[in-house]
Amino acid sequence: MACNKEFCKDYIELKPEEASFCDFFRIFCSCELEKRDFFDAPGTDRIKGFRRRWIIFASVAVQKFLLCFRKPMNSFGSKIELWSNYPSCNGGLLQLFFNIIQGKAEKPDMKSEKFTSIIGKIDWRFDLDKNIKMEDSRYVPSLSVMAAKLSYENEAFSKKVITENWKMDFIKLYNFWNAYQENYSTQAIMFQDKIEDSNLVVVAFRGTIPYDADDWITDVDLSWYELEGVGKLHAGFMKALGLQKNTGWPKEIDESPDQQLFAYYEIRKELKRILSKNEKAKFILTGHSLGGALAILFAAILSLHEEEWLLDKLEGVYTFGQPRVGDVQFGNFMKDKFNKYDVKYYRHVYSNDMVPRLPFDDTAFFFKHFGSCVYHNSFYQGWVMEEEPNKNYFSLLWFFPMVLIAAYEVIRGFILPWRKGREYREDWFQTMCRMVGLVIPGLSAHATIDYVNLTRLGSVLHLPQSAHQEGAKYD
């Protein structure tokens, strides 16, 4: 897809599905890379040099690998998710054993309120922390990460947790259309703290599904489009949020009954409807992984469209394990807007989580984080800094320390319940997921379990102004 000149004059787009075996060698030696089917850009001046070509090679190769194994990944992951739900849908492991003997084992219904995702199996906690009260500075970050985690679940399960466990008002779980992938690949949930006179509305975008190759392709893709006055933005994230073919980001689109629902436009409309009922109400945006990128991008498009009324009601953006979204110009654009409307932005990063270190922070591709990073190590000690350590993940100097930390995280799973209580216990499934980090350091660190823990145990969140104190440490 060549980028339409009406909304974008500068761009780089990688198309790994078009790359042949020989193209992997051409990446390093071709003088006219823009003429290759897998690479679309106005020119190649910005990608000269071995390091820059190597980054393109790595991105295309990983995406090509994921494309080749997309179906087996989805099939294998779906089966694990289904099998892991058999005990809970049959009254426990022991009852499941008797049901199997009697031929009465109930097959899990993926749409039922008993069915939980792999994310839910990795971290079984869905209740809010009763020790964190509404007036506590940790309340909104804690609520945000639980909402981000809940967005991975089906509608019936999400509704039950929000209405029965949290005593809040469930609005809807959305499945949004991606015009480029031509499927419903973007999900989000909305709820509010009270049915009447709500003070807070929460929008949580779903993140990367562990076995969904398309989600991981979006994370490692280096493609970007430049929006005038805003900066260079990640192409995949914009497509997931509702980028329109040929027209980009028009302020209004066709909303006829047969029109597909796009994330940005539908959520914006719903927020206006709900918030207009209470002039004191605010809303927050949150998400884990890919969901965090969509949360900050949603605020960016509101700013692009000068939605001042909604921006004034945006209390904050709370992201967890968020990948990079744009360049330095985009960061400056967002900082100006957030300062103008007094919007809080907390970007949480846990230890060696690999996703916040993607896409690469490189001068060839411009991807940069902005704002302060609320970083926590494997002891849940917190710092507020400009950038997380080992910002590009792939480093020989960091490999062995990351493996050692992953080993400690496995051991910590047995120790933490004794020190902090049963809510921090990890079962065999969680321990197996932890052990993945021994093979791919930083992958298991991306799970929501540690982000939930840092909002409950990380004392950096006790200080409301901490996001403005770079370099500060809190034990």
PDB file of N, CA and C in Angstrom, residues 203-240:
ATOM      1  N   VAL A 203     -11.509   3.923  29.807  1.00  0.00           N
ATOM      2  CA  VAL A 203     -11.392   3.303  28.481  1.00  0.00           C
ATOM      3  C   VAL A 203     -10.106   2.489  28.481  1.00  0.00           C
ATOM      4  N   ALA A 204     -10.234   1.172  28.315  1.00  0.00           N
ATOM      5  CA  ALA A 204      -9.068   0.286  28.327  1.00  0.00           C
ATOM      6  C   ALA A 204      -8.960  -0.454  27.003  1.00  0.00           C
ATOM      7  N   PHE A 205      -7.843  -0.277  26.316  1.00  0.00           N
ATOM      8  CA  PHE A 205      -7.603  -0.949  25.041  1.00  0.00           C
ATOM      9  C   PHE A 205      -6.910  -2.286  25.273  1.00  0.00           C
ATOM     10  N   ARG A 206      -7.343  -3.288  24.539  1.00  0.00           N
ATOM     11  CA  ARG A 206      -6.723  -4.612  24.651  1.00  0.00           C
ATOM     12  C   ARG A 206      -5.335  -4.605  24.022  1.00  0.00           C
ATOM     13  N   GLY A 207      -4.410  -5.333  24.637  1.00  0.00           N
ATOM     14  CA  GLY A 207      -3.043  -5.372  24.147  1.00  0.00           C
ATOM     15  C   GLY A 207      -2.734  -6.591  23.300  1.00  0.00           C
ATOM     16  N   THR A 208      -1.471  -6.967  23.294  1.00  0.00           N
ATOM     17  CA  THR A 208      -0.980  -8.058  22.469  1.00  0.00           C
ATOM     18  C   THR A 208      -1.423  -9.412  23.020  1.00  0.00           C
ATOM     19  N   ILE A 209      -2.146 -10.165  22.223  1.00  0.00           N
ATOM     20  CA  ILE A 209      -2.507 -11.532  22.596  1.00  0.00           C
ATOM     21  C   ILE A 209      -1.253 -12.403  22.442  1.00  0.00           C
ATOM     22  N   PRO A 210      -0.868 -13.181  23.462  1.00  0.00           N
ATOM     23  CA  PRO A 210       0.402 -13.920  23.401  1.00  0.00           C
ATOM     24  C   PRO A 210       0.569 -14.804  22.175  1.00  0.00           C
ATOM     25  N   TYR A 211      -0.515 -15.404  21.671  1.00  0.00           N
ATOM     26  CA  TYR A 211      -0.381 -16.317  20.535  1.00  0.00           C
ATOM     27  C   TYR A 211      -0.876 -15.701  19.222  1.00  0.00           C
ATOM     28  N   ASP A 212      -1.119 -14.397  19.211  1.00  0.00           N
ATOM     29  CA  ASP A 212      -1.598 -13.725  18.001  1.00  0.00           C
ATOM     30  C   ASP A 212      -0.417 -13.124  17.245  1.00  0.00           C
ATOM     31  N   ALA A 213      -0.024 -13.751  16.156  1.00  0.00           N
ATOM     32  CA  ALA A 213       1.134 -13.298  15.385  1.00  0.00           C
ATOM     33  C   ALA A 213       0.940 -11.892  14.852  1.00  0.00           C
ATOM     34  N   ASP A 214      -0.288 -11.530  14.465  1.00  0.00           N
ATOM     35  CA  ASP A 214      -0.552 -10.199  13.924  1.00  0.00           C
ATOM     36  C   ASP A 214      -0.242  -9.111  14.953  1.00  0.00           C
ATOM     37  N   ASP A 215      -0.574  -9.362  16.215  1.00  0.00           N
ATOM     38  CA  ASP A 215      -0.261  -8.396  17.270  1.00  0.00           C
ATOM     39  C   ASP A 215       1.243  -8.218  17.417  1.00  0.00           C
ATOM     40  N   TRP A 216       1.973  -9.321  17.397  1.00  0.00           N
ATOM     41  CA  TRP A 216       3.418  -9.227  17.540  1.00  0.00           C
ATOM     42  C   TRP A 216       4.062  -8.583  16.312  1.00  0.00           C
ATOM     43  N   ILE A 217       3.499  -8.832  15.147  1.00  0.00           N
ATOM     44  CA  ILE A 217       3.997  -8.178  13.927  1.00  0.00           C
ATOM     45  C   ILE A 217       3.855  -6.669  14.047  1.00  0.00           C
ATOM     46  N   THR A 218       2.717  -6.231  14.578  1.00  0.00           N
ATOM     47  CA  THR A 218       2.503  -4.794  14.771  1.00  0.00           C
ATOM     48  C   THR A 218       3.547  -4.214  15.710  1.00  0.00           C
ATOM     49  N   ASP A 219       3.905  -4.949  16.765  1.00  0.00           N
ATOM     50  CA  ASP A 219       4.876  -4.458  17.745  1.00  0.00           C
ATOM     51  C   ASP A 219       6.278  -4.303  17.166  1.00  0.00           C
ATOM     52  N   VAL A 220       6.708  -5.238  16.299  1.00  0.00           N
ATOM     53  CA  VAL A 220       8.088  -5.208  15.798  1.00  0.00           C
ATOM     54  C   VAL A 220       8.201  -4.494  14.451  1.00  0.00           C
ATOM     55  N   ASP A 221       7.088  -4.064  13.894  1.00  0.00           N
ATOM     56  CA  ASP A 221       7.093  -3.353  12.618  1.00  0.00           C
ATOM     57  C   ASP A 221       7.711  -1.967  12.788  1.00  0.00           C
ATOM     58  N   LEU A 222       8.503  -1.536  11.809  1.00  0.00           N
ATOM     59  CA  LEU A 222       9.152  -0.227  11.864  1.00  0.00           C
ATOM     60  C   LEU A 222       8.479   0.795  10.945  1.00  0.00           C
ATOM     61  N   SER A 223       7.379   0.433  10.339  1.00  0.00           N
ATOM     62  CA  SER A 223       6.698   1.332   9.404  1.00  0.00           C
ATOM     63  C   SER A 223       6.149   2.561  10.121  1.00  0.00           C
ATOM     64  N   TRP A 224       6.186   3.711   9.436  1.00  0.00           N
ATOM     65  CA  TRP A 224       5.622   4.927  10.010  1.00  0.00           C
ATOM     66  C   TRP A 224       5.098   5.857   8.921  1.00  0.00           C
ATOM     67  N   TYR A 225       4.154   6.694   9.328  1.00  0.00           N
ATOM     68  CA  TYR A 225       3.642   7.769   8.477  1.00  0.00           C
ATOM     69  C   TYR A 225       3.843   9.088   9.216  1.00  0.00           C
ATOM     70  N   GLU A 226       4.095  10.148   8.474  1.00  0.00           N
ATOM     71  CA  GLU A 226       4.252  11.467   9.094  1.00  0.00           C
ATOM     72  C   GLU A 226       2.968  12.280   8.934  1.00  0.00           C
ATOM     73  N   LEU A 227       2.444  12.791  10.046  1.00  0.00           N
ATOM     74  CA  LEU A 227       1.287  13.677  10.031  1.00  0.00           C
ATOM     75  C   LEU A 227       1.762  15.107  10.225  1.00  0.00           C
ATOM     76  N   GLU A 228       1.344  15.987   9.363  1.00  0.00           N
ATOM     77  CA  GLU A 228       1.792  17.373   9.411  1.00  0.00           C
ATOM     78  C   GLU A 228       1.431  18.023  10.750  1.00  0.00           C
ATOM     79  N   GLY A 229       2.440  18.621  11.378  1.00  0.00           N
ATOM     80  CA  GLY A 229       2.225  19.309  12.649  1.00  0.00           C
ATOM     81  C   GLY A 229       2.256  18.399  13.856  1.00  0.00           C
ATOM     82  N   VAL A 230       2.239  17.087  13.644  1.00  0.00           N
ATOM     83  CA  VAL A 230       2.225  16.118  14.749  1.00  0.00           C
ATOM     84  C   VAL A 230       3.540  15.359  14.833  1.00  0.00           C
ATOM     85  N   GLY A 231       4.003  14.839  13.719  1.00  0.00           N
ATOM     86  CA  GLY A 231       5.241  14.073  13.702  1.00  0.00           C
ATOM     87  C   GLY A 231       5.065  12.733  13.022  1.00  0.00           C
ATOM     88  N   LYS A 232       6.055  11.901  13.154  1.00  0.00           N
ATOM     89  CA  LYS A 232       6.040  10.561  12.557  1.00  0.00           C
ATOM     90  C   LYS A 232       5.447   9.585  13.561  1.00  0.00           C
ATOM     91  N   LEU A 233       4.471   8.788  13.098  1.00  0.00           N
ATOM     92  CA  LEU A 233       3.735   7.879  13.974  1.00  0.00           C
ATOM     93  C   LEU A 233       3.749   6.466  13.415  1.00  0.00           C
ATOM     94  N   HIS A 234       3.733   5.512  14.314  1.00  0.00           N
ATOM     95  CA  HIS A 234       3.749   4.094  13.966  1.00  0.00           C
ATOM     96  C   HIS A 234       2.535   3.753  13.103  1.00  0.00           C
ATOM     97  N   ALA A 235       2.767   3.204  11.920  1.00  0.00           N
ATOM     98  CA  ALA A 235       1.685   2.937  10.965  1.00  0.00           C
ATOM     99  C   ALA A 235       0.715   1.886  11.479  1.00  0.00           C
ATOM    100  N   GLY A 236       1.230   0.806  12.057  1.00  0.00           N
ATOM    101  CA  GLY A 236       0.364  -0.275  12.515  1.00  0.00           C
ATOM    102  C   GLY A 236      -0.580   0.150  13.613  1.00  0.00           C
ATOM    103  N   PHE A 237      -0.101   0.970  14.541  1.00  0.00           N
ATOM    104  CA  PHE A 237      -0.951   1.442  15.624  1.00  0.00           C
ATOM    105  C   PHE A 237      -2.067   2.344  15.096  1.00  0.00           C
ATOM    106  N   MET A 238      -1.718   3.203  14.120  1.00  0.00           N
ATOM    107  CA  MET A 238      -2.739   4.086  13.546  1.00  0.00           C
ATOM    108  C   MET A 238      -3.813   3.283  12.821  1.00  0.00           C
ATOM    109  N   LYS A 239      -3.404   2.249  12.109  1.00  0.00           N
ATOM    110  CA  LYS A 239      -4.370   1.406  11.402  1.00  0.00           C
ATOM    111  C   LYS A 239      -5.311   0.725  12.392  1.00  0.00           C
ATOM    112  N   ALA A 240      -4.755   0.253  13.511  1.00  0.00           N
ATOM    113  CA  ALA A 240      -5.573  -0.424  14.514  1.00  0.00           C
ATOM    114  C   ALA A 240      -6.565   0.537  15.172  1.00  0.00           C
TER     115      ALA A 240
END
